[in-house]
Coordinates of C-alpha atoms in Angstrom, one line a residue:
X63 CA -0.1 -0.1 0.4
X64 CA 1.5 3.2 -0.6
X65 CA 0.4 6.6 0.7
X66 CA 0.8 10.1 -0.6
X67 CA 0.8 13.4 1.2
X68 CA 0.6 17.2 0.5
X69 CA 0.2 19.8 2.9
X70 CA 1.4 23.4 2.4
X71 CA 2.5 24.0 5.8
X72 CA 1.8 20.9 8.0
X73 CA 4.9 19.1 9.3
X74 CA 5.5 16.7 7.2
X75 CA 7.6 14.5 9.0
X76 CA 4.9 14.2 11.9
X77 CA 2.8 13.2 9.7
X78 CA 4.4 10.4 7.8
X79 CA 5.6 8.9 11.1
X80 CA 2.2 8.9 12.4
X81 CA 0.7 7.3 9.6
X82 CA 3.7 4.5 9.3
X83 CA 2.8 3.6 13.4
X84 CA -0.5 3.2 12.5
X85 CA -0.3 1.4 9.0
X86 CA 3.0 -0.5 9.4
X87 CA 2.3 -2.1 6.2
X88 CA 1.9 1.1 4.1
X89 CA 4.9 3.2 2.4
X90 CA 4.0 7.0 3.2
X91 CA 6.1 10.0 1.5
X92 CA 5.6 13.1 1.2
X93 CA 4.5 13.9 -2.6
X94 CA 6.8 16.6 -4.5
X95 CA 6.8 18.0 -7.8
X96 CA 7.1 15.0 -10.5
X97 CA 6.7 12.2 -8.4
X98 CA 4.4 9.9 -10.7
X99 CA 5.0 6.7 -8.7
X100 CA 2.2 4.6 -7.6
X101 CA 0.0 5.7 -4.7
X102 CA -3.4 3.9 -3.5
X103 CA -4.2 6.9 -0.9
X104 CA -3.1 10.7 -1.2
X105 CA -3.6 12.8 1.8
X106 CA -4.0 16.5 0.6
X107 CA -4.8 19.7 0.9
X108 CA -4.8 22.2 -2.0
X109 CA -3.0 19.8 -3.8
X110 CA -1.1 20.9 -7.2
X111 CA -3.3 19.9 -10.3
X112 CA -0.1 17.1 -11.6
X113 CA -0.2 16.0 -8.0
X114 CA -3.6 13.9 -8.1
X115 CA -3.9 14.3 -12.4
X116 CA -4.2 11.0 -13.9
X117 CA -4.4 8.8 -10.7
X118 CA -7.5 7.3 -11.7
X119 CA -5.9 4.1 -9.6
X120 CA -6.4 5.7 -6.3
X121 CA -8.8 4.1 -3.8
X122 CA -9.1 7.2 -2.1
X123 CA -8.2 10.9 -1.6
X124 CA -8.7 12.4 1.6
X125 CA -8.9 16.0 2.8
X126 CA -6.9 17.3 5.9
X127 CA -9.9 19.0 7.3
X128 CA -13.3 19.5 8.0
X129 CA -14.0 21.2 4.4
X130 CA -13.6 20.4 0.9
X131 CA -13.4 23.4 -0.8
X132 CA -10.0 23.7 -1.6
X133 CA -10.0 20.7 -3.3
X134 CA -13.1 21.5 -5.2
X135 CA -12.1 24.8 -6.0
X136 CA -9.1 23.1 -7.6
X137 CA -10.9 21.1 -9.5
X138 CA -13.2 23.6 -10.8
X139 CA -9.9 25.5 -12.2
X140 CA -8.2 22.9 -12.9
X141 CA -10.7 19.8 -14.1
X142 CA -8.7 16.5 -13.6
X143 CA -7.5 17.6 -10.6
X144 CA -9.6 15.0 -8.5
X145 CA -10.3 11.9 -10.4
X146 CA -13.3 11.0 -11.4
X147 CA -14.8 7.9 -9.7
X148 CA -12.1 8.1 -6.7
X149 CA -14.1 9.0 -3.3
X150 CA -13.3 11.7 -1.0
X151 CA -13.4 11.9 2.6
X152 CA -13.3 14.4 4.5
X153 CA -12.2 14.7 8.6
X154 CA -15.5 14.6 10.6
X155 CA -14.6 16.4 14.0
X156 CA -11.5 14.9 15.1
X157 CA -11.6 17.3 18.1
X158 CA -12.9 20.2 16.1
X159 CA -16.3 20.3 17.5
X160 CA -15.3 21.0 20.7
X161 CA -13.1 23.9 19.6
X162 CA -15.6 25.2 17.6
X163 CA -17.9 24.8 20.8
X164 CA -15.7 26.9 22.8
X165 CA -14.9 29.5 20.4
X166 CA -18.5 29.9 19.9
X167 CA -19.4 29.8 23.3
X168 CA -17.1 32.3 24.3
X169 CA -18.0 35.1 21.8
X170 CA -21.5 34.8 22.6
X171 CA -21.1 35.3 26.0
X172 CA -18.9 38.0 25.2
X173 CA -21.9 39.6 22.8
X174 CA -24.8 38.3 25.7
X175 CA -22.7 40.3 28.5
X176 CA -21.8 43.1 26.5
X177 CA -18.3 42.7 27.6
X178 CA -17.4 44.0 23.8
X179 CA -19.1 47.3 24.7
X180 CA -17.6 47.6 28.4
X181 CA -14.3 47.1 26.4
X182 CA -14.8 50.3 24.0
X183 CA -16.2 52.2 27.2
X184 CA -12.9 51.4 29.1
X185 CA -10.9 52.8 25.8
X186 CA -12.8 56.0 26.7
X187 CA -12.7 55.8 30.3
X188 CA -15.8 56.0 30.8
X189 CA -17.6 54.2 33.6
X190 CA -21.1 53.4 33.1
X191 CA -23.3 50.1 33.3
X192 CA -25.4 48.6 30.9
X193 CA -28.7 47.1 30.7
X194 CA -28.2 43.7 30.2
X195 CA -29.4 41.2 27.4
X196 CA -32.2 38.9 28.4
X197 CA -31.6 35.5 27.2
X198 CA -35.5 34.8 26.3
X199 CA -34.8 37.8 23.2
X200 CA -32.0 36.7 22.8
X201 CA -32.4 34.1 19.6
X202 CA -29.1 32.5 18.6
X203 CA -29.6 31.1 14.7
X204 CA -27.0 29.1 13.3
X205 CA -26.8 28.7 9.7
X206 CA -25.8 25.0 9.2
X207 CA -26.6 22.0 10.6
X208 CA -23.7 19.4 9.6
X209 CA -21.1 18.3 12.6
X210 CA -19.9 21.2 13.8
X211 CA -23.2 23.3 13.4
X212 CA -25.1 20.7 15.8
X213 CA -22.1 20.8 17.9
X214 CA -22.4 24.1 18.8
X215 CA -26.2 24.4 18.9
X216 CA -26.1 21.9 21.4
X217 CA -23.7 23.5 23.5
X218 CA -25.4 26.8 23.7
X219 CA -28.7 25.1 24.1
X220 CA -27.1 23.6 27.0
X221 CA -26.2 27.1 28.7
X222 CA -30.1 28.2 28.3
X223 CA -30.2 30.1 25.0
X224 CA -32.9 29.7 22.1
X225 CA -31.3 28.5 19.4
X226 CA -32.8 27.6 16.2
X227 CA -30.8 26.0 13.2
X228 CA -31.2 26.2 9.4
X229 CA -29.8 23.4 6.7
X230 CA -30.4 22.2 3.6
X231 CA -32.8 19.6 4.8
X232 CA -34.5 19.5 8.3
X233 CA -32.2 17.9 11.0
X234 CA -34.0 16.8 14.6
X235 CA -31.5 18.2 17.4
X236 CA -33.2 18.5 21.0
X237 CA -34.4 21.7 22.4
X238 CA -33.0 23.6 18.5
X239 CA -36.1 24.2 16.0
X240 CA -35.1 23.6 12.6
X241 CA -35.8 25.5 9.9
X242 CA -34.9 23.8 5.9
X243 CA -34.6 25.2 2.5
X244 CA -34.8 28.8 1.0
X245 CA -38.5 29.1 1.3
X246 CA -37.7 28.7 5.2
X247 CA -35.0 30.5 5.6
X248 CA -36.4 34.2 6.2
X249 CA -38.4 33.0 8.8
X250 CA -35.8 31.5 10.4
X251 CA -33.6 35.2 10.4
X252 CA -36.7 36.6 11.4
X253 CA -35.9 38.0 15.0
X254 CA -32.5 36.4 15.3
X255 CA -30.4 38.3 17.6
X256 CA -27.0 36.9 16.7
X257 CA -26.2 34.6 13.7
X258 CA -23.2 32.0 13.8
X259 CA -22.3 31.0 10.8
X260 CA -20.8 27.2 10.0
X261 CA -22.1 26.5 6.4
X262 CA -20.3 24.5 3.8
X263 CA -18.9 26.2 1.3
X264 CA -20.8 25.7 -2.1
X265 CA -21.6 27.4 -5.1
X266 CA -25.3 28.2 -4.1
X267 CA -23.8 29.4 -0.5
X268 CA -20.9 31.6 -1.6
X269 CA -22.0 35.4 -0.5
X270 CA -25.0 34.4 1.8
X271 CA -24.4 36.7 4.2
X272 CA -25.2 39.8 2.2
X273 CA -27.3 43.0 3.0
X274 CA -30.9 41.5 2.3
X275 CA -29.8 38.4 4.9
X276 CA -28.9 41.3 7.4
X277 CA -32.3 43.3 6.9
X278 CA -34.2 40.3 7.7
X279 CA -32.3 40.1 11.6
X280 CA -33.1 41.5 14.6
X281 CA -32.2 45.6 14.3
X282 CA -28.5 45.7 15.9
X283 CA -27.5 41.6 15.4
X284 CA -24.4 39.8 15.8
X285 CA -22.5 38.3 13.6
X286 CA -19.8 35.4 13.9
X287 CA -18.5 33.5 10.8
X288 CA -16.3 30.5 11.3
X289 CA -17.1 28.8 7.9
X290 CA -15.9 30.6 4.8
X291 CA -14.9 33.8 3.8
X292 CA -16.6 33.0 0.7
X293 CA -19.8 33.4 2.4
X294 CA -19.6 37.1 3.4
X295 CA -20.1 39.8 1.0
X296 CA -17.6 42.3 2.9
X297 CA -18.7 45.6 1.2
X298 CA -22.6 44.8 3.0
X299 CA -21.1 43.9 6.2
X300 CA -19.3 47.1 6.5
X301 CA -22.8 48.7 5.2
X302 CA -24.8 47.0 7.9
X303 CA -22.6 48.0 10.3
X304 CA -22.4 51.7 9.7
X305 CA -26.6 51.6 9.5
X306 CA -26.6 49.4 13.0
X307 CA -28.3 47.0 11.2
X308 CA -25.4 45.0 12.8
X309 CA -24.1 45.7 16.1
X310 CA -20.5 44.0 15.5
X311 CA -19.2 41.3 13.8
X312 CA -16.4 38.0 14.9
X313 CA -14.2 37.1 11.9
X314 CA -12.5 34.3 11.6
X315 CA -12.6 33.4 8.2
X316 CA -12.0 36.1 4.7
X317 CA -12.0 35.7 1.1
X318 CA -8.1 36.5 1.3
X319 CA -5.9 35.2 3.7
X320 CA -3.9 36.2 5.6
X321 CA -6.1 39.7 5.5
X322 CA -4.4 42.1 4.0
X323 CA -3.3 44.9 6.3
X324 CA -4.7 47.7 4.4
X325 CA -8.2 46.3 4.6
X326 CA -10.8 48.4 6.8
X327 CA -11.4 45.3 9.2
X328 CA -8.4 45.5 10.9
X329 CA -9.5 48.9 12.1
X330 CA -13.2 48.6 13.2
X331 CA -13.7 49.0 16.1
X332 CA -17.1 46.8 15.9
X333 CA -15.2 44.2 14.5
X334 CA -13.6 41.4 15.8
X335 CA -10.7 39.4 13.7
X336 CA -9.0 36.2 14.4
X337 CA -6.6 34.2 12.4
X338 CA -8.7 31.3 11.2
X339 CA -8.2 29.3 14.4
X340 CA -11.4 28.3 15.5
X341 CA -11.0 24.9 15.1
X342 CA -8.0 23.3 13.7
X343 CA -7.0 20.0 12.4
X344 CA -5.5 18.1 15.6
X345 CA -2.8 15.6 14.0
X346 CA -3.5 12.6 16.2
X347 CA -6.9 12.7 15.9
X348 CA -7.1 13.3 12.2
X349 CA -4.6 10.3 11.9
X350 CA -6.5 8.0 13.8
X351 CA -9.9 9.0 11.9
X352 CA -7.6 8.4 8.5
X353 CA -6.0 5.3 9.2
X354 CA -9.4 4.0 10.2
X355 CA -11.0 4.7 7.4
X356 CA -7.8 3.1 4.8
X357 CA -8.5 0.4 6.8
X358 CA -12.3 -0.1 6.1
X359 CA -12.1 0.6 2.4
X360 CA -9.3 -1.9 2.2
X361 CA -11.4 -4.3 3.7
X362 CA -14.5 -3.4 1.8
X363 CA -16.2 -1.4 3.9
X364 CA -18.1 2.0 3.8
X365 CA -15.8 4.3 5.8
X366 CA -17.0 7.6 7.4
X367 CA -16.6 11.4 6.1
X368 CA -17.5 9.9 2.1
X369 CA -18.3 13.3 0.4
X370 CA -21.0 14.2 -2.2
X371 CA -18.8 15.9 -4.4
X372 CA -21.9 17.1 -6.7
X373 CA -23.1 19.0 -3.2
X374 CA -19.8 20.1 -2.2
X375 CA -20.2 18.3 1.3

């Protein structure tokens, strides 16, 4: 069994050693330009076209993250990057759900308790208690109800928040009101005081965080974008903040990463920025899952995390 690995900034040595320990029957190598030697499995993130093109003998391509949009974008730009008929698999959870819970909860509480506003008052040396938000009036909406969206919804519900979710198809999550499809999106948004985006990045969801959507939220709502920068129309967010339609936004993902130094988000007093760290791939857990999936494929069993390439997740 031959496995090739490519990631633009992961420590390849750590992954080669870890995979070899879990799959001693495998020959694991870091792919280099010009390497056209046989491979049964490929572990990748933003793979160069030449790495996967003409590798129809692959048994599986593993995306080294929860999202697969980076690979599908390469496929759209350079057809053939993803060999036809070869299953594409993504990581499911591997510790990312807990990280996403921690991130979402910390910023939800920051806005709910108005700590962001107290920070601004501190900078102005102004001692002024603010009227607190009330949980019964602080509806949280989550766009996306997959593994990560469901996990965040459950954590926030456990804290007593009123939570609703919206997704492509109806979901059953205890204590969470489910909305589905384009026909129910306006009803989902109506009255939402804080919106969390955890949608997959697909052609249908690109630019979904825009002015028409913001107009459906409660006046002075908050936005937390944890999915992809492509979901957000950045100028629409700046306009919504200026007009008071949105009170503040926390952004972990951006159209261009790293965020250019001249970008207005850096200087905006109501925009909080983190450098795409809400939930990162944990190598040990990820390698455990990938090794288990490779063994399942070798045994003719159905692995976890198979992607519907047409839907994009």
